[in-house]
Short mmCIF file of C-alpha atoms and ligand atoms in Angstrom, two decimals:
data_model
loop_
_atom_site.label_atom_id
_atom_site.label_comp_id
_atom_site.label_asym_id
_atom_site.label_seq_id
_atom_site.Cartn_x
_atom_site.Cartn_y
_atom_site.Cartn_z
CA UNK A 1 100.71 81.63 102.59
CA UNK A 2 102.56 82.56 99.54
CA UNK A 3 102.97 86.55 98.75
CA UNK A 4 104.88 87.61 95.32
CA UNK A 5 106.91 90.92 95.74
CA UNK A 6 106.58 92.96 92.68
CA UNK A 7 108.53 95.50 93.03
CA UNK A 8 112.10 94.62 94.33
CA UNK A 9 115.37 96.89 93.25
CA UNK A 10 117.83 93.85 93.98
CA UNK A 11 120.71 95.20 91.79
CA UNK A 12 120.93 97.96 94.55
CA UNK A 13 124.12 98.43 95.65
CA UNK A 14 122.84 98.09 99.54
CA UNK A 15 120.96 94.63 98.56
CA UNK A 16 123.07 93.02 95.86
CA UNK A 17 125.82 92.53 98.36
CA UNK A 18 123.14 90.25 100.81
CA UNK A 19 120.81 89.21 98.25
CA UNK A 20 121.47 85.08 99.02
CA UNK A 21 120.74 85.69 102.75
CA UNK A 22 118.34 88.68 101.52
CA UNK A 23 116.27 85.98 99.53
CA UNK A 24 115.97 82.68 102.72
CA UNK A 25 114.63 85.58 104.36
CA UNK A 26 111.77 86.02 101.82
CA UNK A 27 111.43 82.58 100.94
CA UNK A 28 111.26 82.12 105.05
CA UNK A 29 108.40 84.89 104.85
CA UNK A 30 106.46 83.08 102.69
CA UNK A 31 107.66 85.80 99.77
CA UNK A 32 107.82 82.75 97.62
CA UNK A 33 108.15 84.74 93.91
CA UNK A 34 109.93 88.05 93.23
CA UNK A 35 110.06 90.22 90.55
CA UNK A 36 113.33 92.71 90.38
CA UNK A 37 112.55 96.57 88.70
CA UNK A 38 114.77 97.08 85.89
CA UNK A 39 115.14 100.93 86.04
CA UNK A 40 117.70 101.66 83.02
CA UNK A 41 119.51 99.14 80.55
CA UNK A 42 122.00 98.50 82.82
CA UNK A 43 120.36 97.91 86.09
CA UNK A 44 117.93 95.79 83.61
CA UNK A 45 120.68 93.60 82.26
CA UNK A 46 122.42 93.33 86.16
CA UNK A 47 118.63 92.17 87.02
CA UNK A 48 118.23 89.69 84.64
CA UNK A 49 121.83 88.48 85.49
CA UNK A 50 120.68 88.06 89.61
CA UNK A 51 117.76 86.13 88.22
CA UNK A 52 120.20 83.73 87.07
CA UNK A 53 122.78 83.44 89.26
CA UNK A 54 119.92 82.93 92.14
CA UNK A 55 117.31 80.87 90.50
CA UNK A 56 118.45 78.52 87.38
CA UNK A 57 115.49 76.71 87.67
CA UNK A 58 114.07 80.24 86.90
CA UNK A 59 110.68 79.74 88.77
CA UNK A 60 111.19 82.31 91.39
CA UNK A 61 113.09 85.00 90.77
CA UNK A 62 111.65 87.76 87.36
CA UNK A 63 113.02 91.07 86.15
CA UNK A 64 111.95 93.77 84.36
CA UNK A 65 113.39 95.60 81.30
CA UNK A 66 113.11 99.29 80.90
CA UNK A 67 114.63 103.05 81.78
CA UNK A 68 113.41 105.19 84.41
CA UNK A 69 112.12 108.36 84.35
CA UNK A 70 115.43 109.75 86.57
CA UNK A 71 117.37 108.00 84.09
CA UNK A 72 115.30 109.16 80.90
CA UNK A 73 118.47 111.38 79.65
CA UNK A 74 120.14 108.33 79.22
CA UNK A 75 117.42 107.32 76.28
CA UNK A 76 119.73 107.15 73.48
CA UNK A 77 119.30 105.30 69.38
CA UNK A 78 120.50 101.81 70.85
CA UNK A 79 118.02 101.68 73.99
CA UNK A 80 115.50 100.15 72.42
CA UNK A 81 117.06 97.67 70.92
CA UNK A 82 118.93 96.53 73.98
CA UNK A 83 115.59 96.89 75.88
CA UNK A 84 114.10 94.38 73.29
CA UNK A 85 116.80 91.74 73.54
CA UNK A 86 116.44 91.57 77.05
CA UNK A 87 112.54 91.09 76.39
CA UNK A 88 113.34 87.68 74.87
CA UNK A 89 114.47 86.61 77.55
CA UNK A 90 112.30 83.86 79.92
CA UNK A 91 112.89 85.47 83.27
CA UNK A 92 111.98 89.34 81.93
CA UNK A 93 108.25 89.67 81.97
CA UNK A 94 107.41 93.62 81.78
CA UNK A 95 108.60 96.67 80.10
CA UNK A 96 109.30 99.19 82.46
CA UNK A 97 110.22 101.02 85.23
CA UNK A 98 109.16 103.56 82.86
CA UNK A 99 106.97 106.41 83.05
CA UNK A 100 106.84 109.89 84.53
CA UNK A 101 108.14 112.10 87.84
CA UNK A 102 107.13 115.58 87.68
CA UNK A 103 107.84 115.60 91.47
CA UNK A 104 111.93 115.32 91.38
CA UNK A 105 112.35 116.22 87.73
CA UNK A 106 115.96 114.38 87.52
CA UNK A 107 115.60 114.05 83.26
CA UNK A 108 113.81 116.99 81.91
CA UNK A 109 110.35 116.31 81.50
CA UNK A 110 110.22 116.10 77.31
CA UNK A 111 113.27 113.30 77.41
CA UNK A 112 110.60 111.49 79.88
CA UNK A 113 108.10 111.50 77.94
CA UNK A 114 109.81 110.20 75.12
CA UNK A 115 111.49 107.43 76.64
CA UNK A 116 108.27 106.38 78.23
CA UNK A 117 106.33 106.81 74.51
CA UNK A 118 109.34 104.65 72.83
CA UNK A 119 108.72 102.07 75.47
CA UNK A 120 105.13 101.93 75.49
CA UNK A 121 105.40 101.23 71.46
CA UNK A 122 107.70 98.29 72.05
CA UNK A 123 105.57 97.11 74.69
CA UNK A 124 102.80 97.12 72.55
CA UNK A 125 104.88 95.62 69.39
CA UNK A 126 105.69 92.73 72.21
CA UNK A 127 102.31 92.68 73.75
CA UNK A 128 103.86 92.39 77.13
CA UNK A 129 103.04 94.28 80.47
CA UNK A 130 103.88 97.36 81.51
CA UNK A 131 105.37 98.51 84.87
CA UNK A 132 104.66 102.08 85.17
CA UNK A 133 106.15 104.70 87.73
CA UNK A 134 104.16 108.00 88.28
CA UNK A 135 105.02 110.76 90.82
CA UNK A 136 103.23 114.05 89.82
CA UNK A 137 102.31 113.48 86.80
CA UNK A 138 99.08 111.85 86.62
CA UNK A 139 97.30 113.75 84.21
CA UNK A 140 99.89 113.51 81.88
CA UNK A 141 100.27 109.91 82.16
CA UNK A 142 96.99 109.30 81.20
CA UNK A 143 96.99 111.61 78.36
CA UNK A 144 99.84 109.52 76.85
CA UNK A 145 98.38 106.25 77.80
CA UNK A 146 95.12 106.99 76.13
CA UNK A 147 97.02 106.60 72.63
CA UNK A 148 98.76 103.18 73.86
CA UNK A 149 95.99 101.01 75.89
CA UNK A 150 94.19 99.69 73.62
CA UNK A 151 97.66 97.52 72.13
CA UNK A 152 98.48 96.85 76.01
CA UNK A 153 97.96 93.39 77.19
CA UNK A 154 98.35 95.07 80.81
CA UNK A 155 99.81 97.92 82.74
CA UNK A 156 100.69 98.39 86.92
CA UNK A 157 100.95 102.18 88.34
CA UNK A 158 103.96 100.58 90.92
CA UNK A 159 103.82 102.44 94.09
CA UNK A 160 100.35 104.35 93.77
CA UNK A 161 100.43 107.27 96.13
CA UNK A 162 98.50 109.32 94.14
CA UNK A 163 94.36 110.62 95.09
CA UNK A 164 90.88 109.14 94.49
CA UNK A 165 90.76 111.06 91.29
CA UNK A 166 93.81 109.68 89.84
CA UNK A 167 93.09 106.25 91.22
CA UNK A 168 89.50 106.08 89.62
CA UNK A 169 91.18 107.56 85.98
CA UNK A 170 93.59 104.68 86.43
CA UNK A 171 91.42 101.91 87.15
CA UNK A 172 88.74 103.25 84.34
CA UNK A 173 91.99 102.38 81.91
CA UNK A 174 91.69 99.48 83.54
CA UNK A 175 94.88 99.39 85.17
CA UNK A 176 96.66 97.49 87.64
CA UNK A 177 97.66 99.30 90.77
CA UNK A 178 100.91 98.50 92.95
CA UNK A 179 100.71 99.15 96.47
CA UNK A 180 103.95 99.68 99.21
CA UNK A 181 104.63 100.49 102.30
CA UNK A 182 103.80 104.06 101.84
CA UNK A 183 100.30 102.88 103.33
CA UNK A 184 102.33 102.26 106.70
CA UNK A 185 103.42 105.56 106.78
CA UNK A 186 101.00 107.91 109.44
CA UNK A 187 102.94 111.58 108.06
CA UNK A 188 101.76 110.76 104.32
CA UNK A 189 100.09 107.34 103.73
CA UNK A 190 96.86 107.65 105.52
CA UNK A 191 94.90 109.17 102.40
CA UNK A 192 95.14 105.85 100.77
CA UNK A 193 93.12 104.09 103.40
CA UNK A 194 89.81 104.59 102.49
CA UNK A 195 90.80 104.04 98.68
CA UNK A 196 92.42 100.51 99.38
CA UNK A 197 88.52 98.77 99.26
CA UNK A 198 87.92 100.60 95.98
CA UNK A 199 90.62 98.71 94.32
CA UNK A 200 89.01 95.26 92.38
CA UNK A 201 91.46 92.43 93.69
CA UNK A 202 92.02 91.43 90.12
CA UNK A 203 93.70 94.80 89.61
CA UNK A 204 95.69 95.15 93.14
CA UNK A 205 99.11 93.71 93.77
CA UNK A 206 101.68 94.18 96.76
CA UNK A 207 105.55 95.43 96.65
CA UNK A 208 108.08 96.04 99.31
CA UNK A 209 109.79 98.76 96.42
CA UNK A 210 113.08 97.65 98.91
CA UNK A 211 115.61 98.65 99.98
CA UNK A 212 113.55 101.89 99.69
CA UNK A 213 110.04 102.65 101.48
CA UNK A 214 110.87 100.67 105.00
CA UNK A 215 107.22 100.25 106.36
CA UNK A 216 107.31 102.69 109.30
CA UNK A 217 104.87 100.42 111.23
CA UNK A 218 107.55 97.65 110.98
CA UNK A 219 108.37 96.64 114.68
CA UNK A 220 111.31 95.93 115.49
CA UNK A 221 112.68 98.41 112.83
CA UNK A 222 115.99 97.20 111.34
CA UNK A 223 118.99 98.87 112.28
CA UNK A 224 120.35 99.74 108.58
CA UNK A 225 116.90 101.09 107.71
CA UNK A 226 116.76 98.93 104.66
CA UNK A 227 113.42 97.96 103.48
CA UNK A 228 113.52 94.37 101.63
CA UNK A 229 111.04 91.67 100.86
CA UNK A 230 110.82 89.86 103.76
CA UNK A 231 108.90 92.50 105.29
CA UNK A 232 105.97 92.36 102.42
CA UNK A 233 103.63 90.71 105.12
CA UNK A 234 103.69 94.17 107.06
CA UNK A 235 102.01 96.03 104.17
CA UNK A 236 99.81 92.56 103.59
CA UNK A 237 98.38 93.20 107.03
CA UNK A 238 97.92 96.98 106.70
CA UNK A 239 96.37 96.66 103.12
CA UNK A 240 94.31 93.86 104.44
CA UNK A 241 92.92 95.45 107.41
CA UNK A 242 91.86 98.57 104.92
CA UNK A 243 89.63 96.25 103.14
CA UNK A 244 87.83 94.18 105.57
CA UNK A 245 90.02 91.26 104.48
CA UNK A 246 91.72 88.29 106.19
CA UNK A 247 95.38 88.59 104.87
CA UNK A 248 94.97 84.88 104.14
CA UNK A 249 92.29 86.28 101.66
CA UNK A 250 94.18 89.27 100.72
CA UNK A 251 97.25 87.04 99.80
CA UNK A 252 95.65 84.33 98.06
CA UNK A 253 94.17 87.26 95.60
CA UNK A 254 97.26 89.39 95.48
CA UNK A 255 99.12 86.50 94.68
CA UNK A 256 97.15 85.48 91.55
CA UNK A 257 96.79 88.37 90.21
CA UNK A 258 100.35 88.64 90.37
CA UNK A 259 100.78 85.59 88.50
CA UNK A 260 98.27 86.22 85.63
CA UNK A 261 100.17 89.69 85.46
CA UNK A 262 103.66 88.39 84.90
CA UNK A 263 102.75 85.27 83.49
CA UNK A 264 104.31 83.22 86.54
CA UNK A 265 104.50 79.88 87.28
CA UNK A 266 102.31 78.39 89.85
CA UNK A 267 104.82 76.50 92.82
CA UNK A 268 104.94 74.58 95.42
CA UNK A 269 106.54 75.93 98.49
CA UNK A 270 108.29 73.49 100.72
CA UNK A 271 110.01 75.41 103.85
CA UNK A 272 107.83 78.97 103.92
CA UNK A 273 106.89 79.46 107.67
CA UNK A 274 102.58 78.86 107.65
CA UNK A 275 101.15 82.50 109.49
ZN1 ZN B 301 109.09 103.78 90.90
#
């Protein structure tokens, strides 16, 4: 089985310093492709610099290039450009983690929205894909999206949590939709259940969003509490079970879509443990 992790925040301070044994783990798990979130131009340029140090070939390992809502304050007159150097580069295949979070409000909410409007232009200029974060702010996501999608080869919400409604807006945008542990969680996951089977598997793709989001169905639970992606197979199996799917199935169409997404590579794997 081979399983790409799209959402991995390897330039964390609590996974950078394991990230070699971090990534035989995944490999191990049959996690065979990765893609690390860029979340301002920083972490984006530290992401871009893993990719290298851990995969010259550069088959495996991706990164994204963008600022985060938190860090939207930090939008300044050289961010784009620095965004768009690291664009050219073969291992960065999406703008983003842009977008909008209404929910902890950590850059006031007009700086968000123009940091996420500057890099949904350059995204479009590039006609790459987009890797969107939303928390509380659905409605106005799509209002600003509306003016962009059209000059978007492609878009992911990462880490839907959201409701039906929002789901169904999303997808009608034709969106892609990124799905985490949060579906393990029984205090605040279980509403996405019966909307799991409504998602088309050309528009659904899987992320571990580690070291954050630990699936709380993991067993046995790590003893630092640090989510990584090794443990994508647990949401595989949740997701899977949701939609009347064998995770072989569920795998072999998460994985593609993945691929056509990102624009990876197609490997071989040589030493993934068969499940
Ligand atoms: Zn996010």
């Amino acid at each position: 089985m081979q399983l790409i992790d799209i959402g991995v925040n390897l330039t964390h301070p609590s996974l950078a310093a394991h990230a070699e044994a971090l990534l035989e783990r995944a490999q191990a798990a049959g996690v065979c492709q990765l893609v690390l979130t860029g979340t301002s131009v920083a972490e984006s340029e530290a992401s871009l610099a893993m990719c290298r140090q851990f995969d010259s070939e550069g088959s495996r390992l991706f990164s994204t290039a963008g600022v985060h809502p938190h860090d939207a304050s930090s939008w300044n007159s050289a961010s784009r450009a620095a965004l768009k150097a690291l664009l050219g580069e073969a291992q960065v295949r999406a703008v983003g983690e842009c977008g909008l979070d209404f929910d902890r409000d950590f850059s006031p909410r007009p700086l968000q929205e123009k940091a996420l409007e500057e890099q949904l232009a350059l995204a479009a200029e590039l006609r790459m894909p987009v890797f969107l974060h939303e928390r509380s702010a659905s409605q106005r996501l799509l209002e600003i999206l509306q003016d962009f999608r059209a000059h978007l080869p492609a878009a992911v919400v990462h880490c839907f949590t959201g409701e039906r409604q929002a789901l169904y807006a999303y997808l009608d945008l034709d969106l892609h939709i990124g799905i985490t542990g949060w579906v393990c969680d029984e205090r605040r996951g279980t509403h996405l259940h019966p909307l799991l089977k409504d998602i088309p598997g050309k528009r659904l793709m899987l992320e571990t969003d580690s070291p954050f989001l630990l699936p709380r169905s993991l067993r046995p639970k790590p003893k630092n509490g640090r989510n990584e992606p090794a443990f994508l197979p647990e949401i595989l199996h949740e997701v899977a079970r949701h939609r009347s799917q064998t995770p072989e199935q569920l795998a072999t169409q998460t994985t593609a879509c993945a691929r056509a997404f990102f624009g990876l590579p197609v490997i071989s794997v040589t030493n993934a443990q068969e499940s």
